[in-house]
PDB file of C-alpha atoms and ligand atoms in Angstrom:
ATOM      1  CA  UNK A   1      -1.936 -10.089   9.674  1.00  0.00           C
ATOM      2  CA  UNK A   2      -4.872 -10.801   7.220  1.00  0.00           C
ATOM      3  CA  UNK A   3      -5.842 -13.234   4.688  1.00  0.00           C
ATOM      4  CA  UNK A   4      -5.232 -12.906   1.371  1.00  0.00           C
ATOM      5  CA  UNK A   5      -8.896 -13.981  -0.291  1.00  0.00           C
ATOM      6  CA  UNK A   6      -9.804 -11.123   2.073  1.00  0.00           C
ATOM      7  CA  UNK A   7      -8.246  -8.388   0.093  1.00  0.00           C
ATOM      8  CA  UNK A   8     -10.005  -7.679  -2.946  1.00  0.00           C
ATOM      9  CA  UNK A   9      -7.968  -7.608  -6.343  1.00  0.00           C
ATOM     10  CA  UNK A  10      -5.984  -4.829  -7.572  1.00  0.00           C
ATOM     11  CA  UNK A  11      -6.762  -2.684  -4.280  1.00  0.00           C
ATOM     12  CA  UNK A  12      -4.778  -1.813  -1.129  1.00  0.00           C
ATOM     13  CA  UNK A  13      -5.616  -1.797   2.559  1.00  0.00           C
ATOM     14  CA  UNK A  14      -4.270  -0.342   5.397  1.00  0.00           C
ATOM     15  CA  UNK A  15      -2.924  -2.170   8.657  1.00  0.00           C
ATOM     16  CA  UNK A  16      -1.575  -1.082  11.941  1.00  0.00           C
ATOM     17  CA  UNK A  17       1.671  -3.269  13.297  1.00  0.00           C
ATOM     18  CA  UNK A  18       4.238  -3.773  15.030  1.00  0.00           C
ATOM     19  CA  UNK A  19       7.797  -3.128  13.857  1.00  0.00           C
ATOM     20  CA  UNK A  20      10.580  -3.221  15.910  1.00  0.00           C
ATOM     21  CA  UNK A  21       7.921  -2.557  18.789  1.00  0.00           C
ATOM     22  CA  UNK A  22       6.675   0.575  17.466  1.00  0.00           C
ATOM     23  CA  UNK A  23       2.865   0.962  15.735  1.00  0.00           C
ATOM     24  CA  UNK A  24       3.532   1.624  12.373  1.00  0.00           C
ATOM     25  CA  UNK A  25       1.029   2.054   9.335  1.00  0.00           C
ATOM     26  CA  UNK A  26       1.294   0.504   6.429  1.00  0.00           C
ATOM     27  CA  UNK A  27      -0.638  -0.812   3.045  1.00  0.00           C
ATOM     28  CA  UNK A  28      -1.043  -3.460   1.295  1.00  0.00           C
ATOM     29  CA  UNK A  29      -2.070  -3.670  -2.434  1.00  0.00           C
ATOM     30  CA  UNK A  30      -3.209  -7.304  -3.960  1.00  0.00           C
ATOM     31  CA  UNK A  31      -2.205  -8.121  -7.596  1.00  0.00           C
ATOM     32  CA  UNK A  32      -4.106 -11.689  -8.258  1.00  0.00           C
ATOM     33  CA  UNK A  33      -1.726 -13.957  -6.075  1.00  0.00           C
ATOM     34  CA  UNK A  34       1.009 -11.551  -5.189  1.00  0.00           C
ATOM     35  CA  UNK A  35       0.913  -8.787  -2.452  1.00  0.00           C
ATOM     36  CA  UNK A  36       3.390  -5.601  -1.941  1.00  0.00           C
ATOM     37  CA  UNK A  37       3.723  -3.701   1.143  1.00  0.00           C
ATOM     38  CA  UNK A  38       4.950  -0.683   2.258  1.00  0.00           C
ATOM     39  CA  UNK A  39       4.981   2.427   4.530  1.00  0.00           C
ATOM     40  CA  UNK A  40       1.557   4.219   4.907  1.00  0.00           C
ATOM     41  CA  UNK A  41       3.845   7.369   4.650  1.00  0.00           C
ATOM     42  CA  UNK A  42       3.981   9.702   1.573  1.00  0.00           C
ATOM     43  CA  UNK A  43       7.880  10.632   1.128  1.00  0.00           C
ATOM     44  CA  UNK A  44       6.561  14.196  -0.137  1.00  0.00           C
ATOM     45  CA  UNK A  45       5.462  15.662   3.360  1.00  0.00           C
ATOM     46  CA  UNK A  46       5.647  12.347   5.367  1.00  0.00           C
ATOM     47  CA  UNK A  47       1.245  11.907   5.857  1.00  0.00           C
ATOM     48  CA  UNK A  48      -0.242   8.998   5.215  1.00  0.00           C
ATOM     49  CA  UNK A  49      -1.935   8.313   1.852  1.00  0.00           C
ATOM     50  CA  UNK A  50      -5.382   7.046   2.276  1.00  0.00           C
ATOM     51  CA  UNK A  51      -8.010  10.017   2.500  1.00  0.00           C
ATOM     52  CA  UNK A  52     -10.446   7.549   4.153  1.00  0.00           C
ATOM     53  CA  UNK A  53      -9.898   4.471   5.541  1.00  0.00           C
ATOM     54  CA  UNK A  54      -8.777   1.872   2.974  1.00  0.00           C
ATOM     55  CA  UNK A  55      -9.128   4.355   0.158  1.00  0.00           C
ATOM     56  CA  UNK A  56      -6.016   4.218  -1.827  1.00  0.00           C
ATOM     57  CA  UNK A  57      -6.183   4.021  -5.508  1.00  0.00           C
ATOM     58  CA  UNK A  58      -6.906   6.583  -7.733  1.00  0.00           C
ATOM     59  CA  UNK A  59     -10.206   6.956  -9.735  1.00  0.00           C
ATOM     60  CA  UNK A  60      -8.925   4.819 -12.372  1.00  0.00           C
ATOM     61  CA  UNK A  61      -8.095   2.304 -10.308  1.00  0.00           C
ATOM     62  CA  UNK A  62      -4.139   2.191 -11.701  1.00  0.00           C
ATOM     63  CA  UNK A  63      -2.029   3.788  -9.111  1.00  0.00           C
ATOM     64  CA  UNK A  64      -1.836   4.297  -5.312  1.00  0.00           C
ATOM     65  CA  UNK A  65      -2.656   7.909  -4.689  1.00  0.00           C
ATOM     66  CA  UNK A  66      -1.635  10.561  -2.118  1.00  0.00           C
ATOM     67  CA  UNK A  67      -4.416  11.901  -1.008  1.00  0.00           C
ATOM     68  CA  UNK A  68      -2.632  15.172   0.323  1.00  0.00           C
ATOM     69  CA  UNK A  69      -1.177  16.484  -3.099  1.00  0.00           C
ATOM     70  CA  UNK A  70      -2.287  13.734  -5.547  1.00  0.00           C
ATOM     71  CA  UNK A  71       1.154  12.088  -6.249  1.00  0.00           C
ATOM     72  CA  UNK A  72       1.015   8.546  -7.973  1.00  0.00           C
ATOM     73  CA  UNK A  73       2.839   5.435  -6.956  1.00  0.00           C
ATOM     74  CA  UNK A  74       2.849   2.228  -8.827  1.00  0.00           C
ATOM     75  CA  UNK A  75       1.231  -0.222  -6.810  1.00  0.00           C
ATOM     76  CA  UNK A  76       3.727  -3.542  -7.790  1.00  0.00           C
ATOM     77  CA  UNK A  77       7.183  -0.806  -7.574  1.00  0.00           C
ATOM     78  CA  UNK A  78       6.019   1.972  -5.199  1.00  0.00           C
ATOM     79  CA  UNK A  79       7.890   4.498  -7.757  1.00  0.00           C
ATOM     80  CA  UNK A  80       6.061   8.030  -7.646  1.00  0.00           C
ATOM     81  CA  UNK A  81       4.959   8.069 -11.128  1.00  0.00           C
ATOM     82  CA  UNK A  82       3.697  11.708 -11.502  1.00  0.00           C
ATOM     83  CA  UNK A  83       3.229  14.301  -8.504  1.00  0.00           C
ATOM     84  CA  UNK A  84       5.739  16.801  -6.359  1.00  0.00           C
ATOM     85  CA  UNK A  85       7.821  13.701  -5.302  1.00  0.00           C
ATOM     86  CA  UNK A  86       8.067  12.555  -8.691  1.00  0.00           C
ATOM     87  CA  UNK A  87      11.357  10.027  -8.829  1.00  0.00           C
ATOM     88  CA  UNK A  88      10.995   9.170  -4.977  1.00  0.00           C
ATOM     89  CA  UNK A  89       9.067   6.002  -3.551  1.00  0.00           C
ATOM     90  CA  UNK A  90       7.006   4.467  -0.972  1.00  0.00           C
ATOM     91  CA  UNK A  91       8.882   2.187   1.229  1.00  0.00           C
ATOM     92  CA  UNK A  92       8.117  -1.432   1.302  1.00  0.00           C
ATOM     93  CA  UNK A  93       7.912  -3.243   3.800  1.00  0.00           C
ATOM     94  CA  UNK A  94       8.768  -7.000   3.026  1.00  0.00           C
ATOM     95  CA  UNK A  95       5.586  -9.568   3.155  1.00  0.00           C
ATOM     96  CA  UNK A  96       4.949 -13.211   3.022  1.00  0.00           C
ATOM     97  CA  UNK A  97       2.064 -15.317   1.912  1.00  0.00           C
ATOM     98  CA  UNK A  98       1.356 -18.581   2.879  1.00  0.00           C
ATOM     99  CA  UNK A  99      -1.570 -20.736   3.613  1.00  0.00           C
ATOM    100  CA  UNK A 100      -3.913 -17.801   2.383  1.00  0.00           C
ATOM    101  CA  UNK A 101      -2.284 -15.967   5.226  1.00  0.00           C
ATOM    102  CA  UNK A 102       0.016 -12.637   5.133  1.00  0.00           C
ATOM    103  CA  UNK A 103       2.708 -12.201   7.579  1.00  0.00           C
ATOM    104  CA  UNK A 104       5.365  -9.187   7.558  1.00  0.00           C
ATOM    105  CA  UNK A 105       8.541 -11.363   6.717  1.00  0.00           C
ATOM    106  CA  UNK A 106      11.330 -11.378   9.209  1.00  0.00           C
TER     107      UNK A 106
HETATM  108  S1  FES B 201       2.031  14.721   0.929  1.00  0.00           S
HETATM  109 FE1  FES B 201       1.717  13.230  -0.604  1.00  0.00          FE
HETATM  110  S2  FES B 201       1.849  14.321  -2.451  1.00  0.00           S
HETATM  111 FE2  FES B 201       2.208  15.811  -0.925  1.00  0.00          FE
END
C-alpha cells in the first residue's frame, strides 16, 4: 500500500483500497515504527475526517480530528476523546509492516 519511511512521524494519511472488493477509505497514522489503521469514517455522522487531503491531526498535533464537528480520536486507540461521539471509536482496520512496506493484513 505505501512505505513506511514515506509517512512522516506522528501524522496520518489517507488511502483508497480494496476491501472485500469494495473502495473503501481509510487512514493511517505513524507512531516511530508502529502504524494503526482504520476507517476514514467519523462514527458521529458517518463523513470522512480529513478536511483536506491528508489533513488529519489537530493543531496540536495530539489527536486525529473530525473535521465536520471537531471530535478527537487518539491516534494509537481510535477512542473519541472529546467531541459529540465522545465514548465511540474509529474502526481499525488491521495493518502489517514489513520490509518498510504496509500491507492491510489478511
Ligand atoms: S461528523 Fe465527525 S464529529 Fe460530527
Amino acid at each position: 500500500m505505501c512505505r513506511l519511511s514515506e509517512l512522516p512521524d506522528n501524522q496520518a494519511r489517507g488511502f483508497q483500497v480494496s476491501m472485500a472488493g469494495a473502495a473503501v477509505a481509510i487512514l493511517i497514522y505513524r507512531h516511530s515504527d508502529d502504524v494503526y489503521g482504520y476507517r476514514n469514517v467519523c462514527p458521529h455522522r458517518g463523513t470522512t475526517l480529513d478536511w483536506m487531503p491528508d489533513r488529519f491531526m489537530s493543531l496540536e498535533g495530539d489527536y486525529l480530528q473530525c473535521a465536520t464537528h471537531g471530535a478527537l480520536f487518539e491516534p494509537t486507540s481510535g477512542r473519541c476523546a472529546a467531541g459529540p461521539c465522545k465514548g465511540k471509536g474509529l474502526t481499525p482496520v488491521a495493518l502489517t509492516v514489513s520490509d518498510d512496506q504496509v500491507w492491510l493484513a489478511e
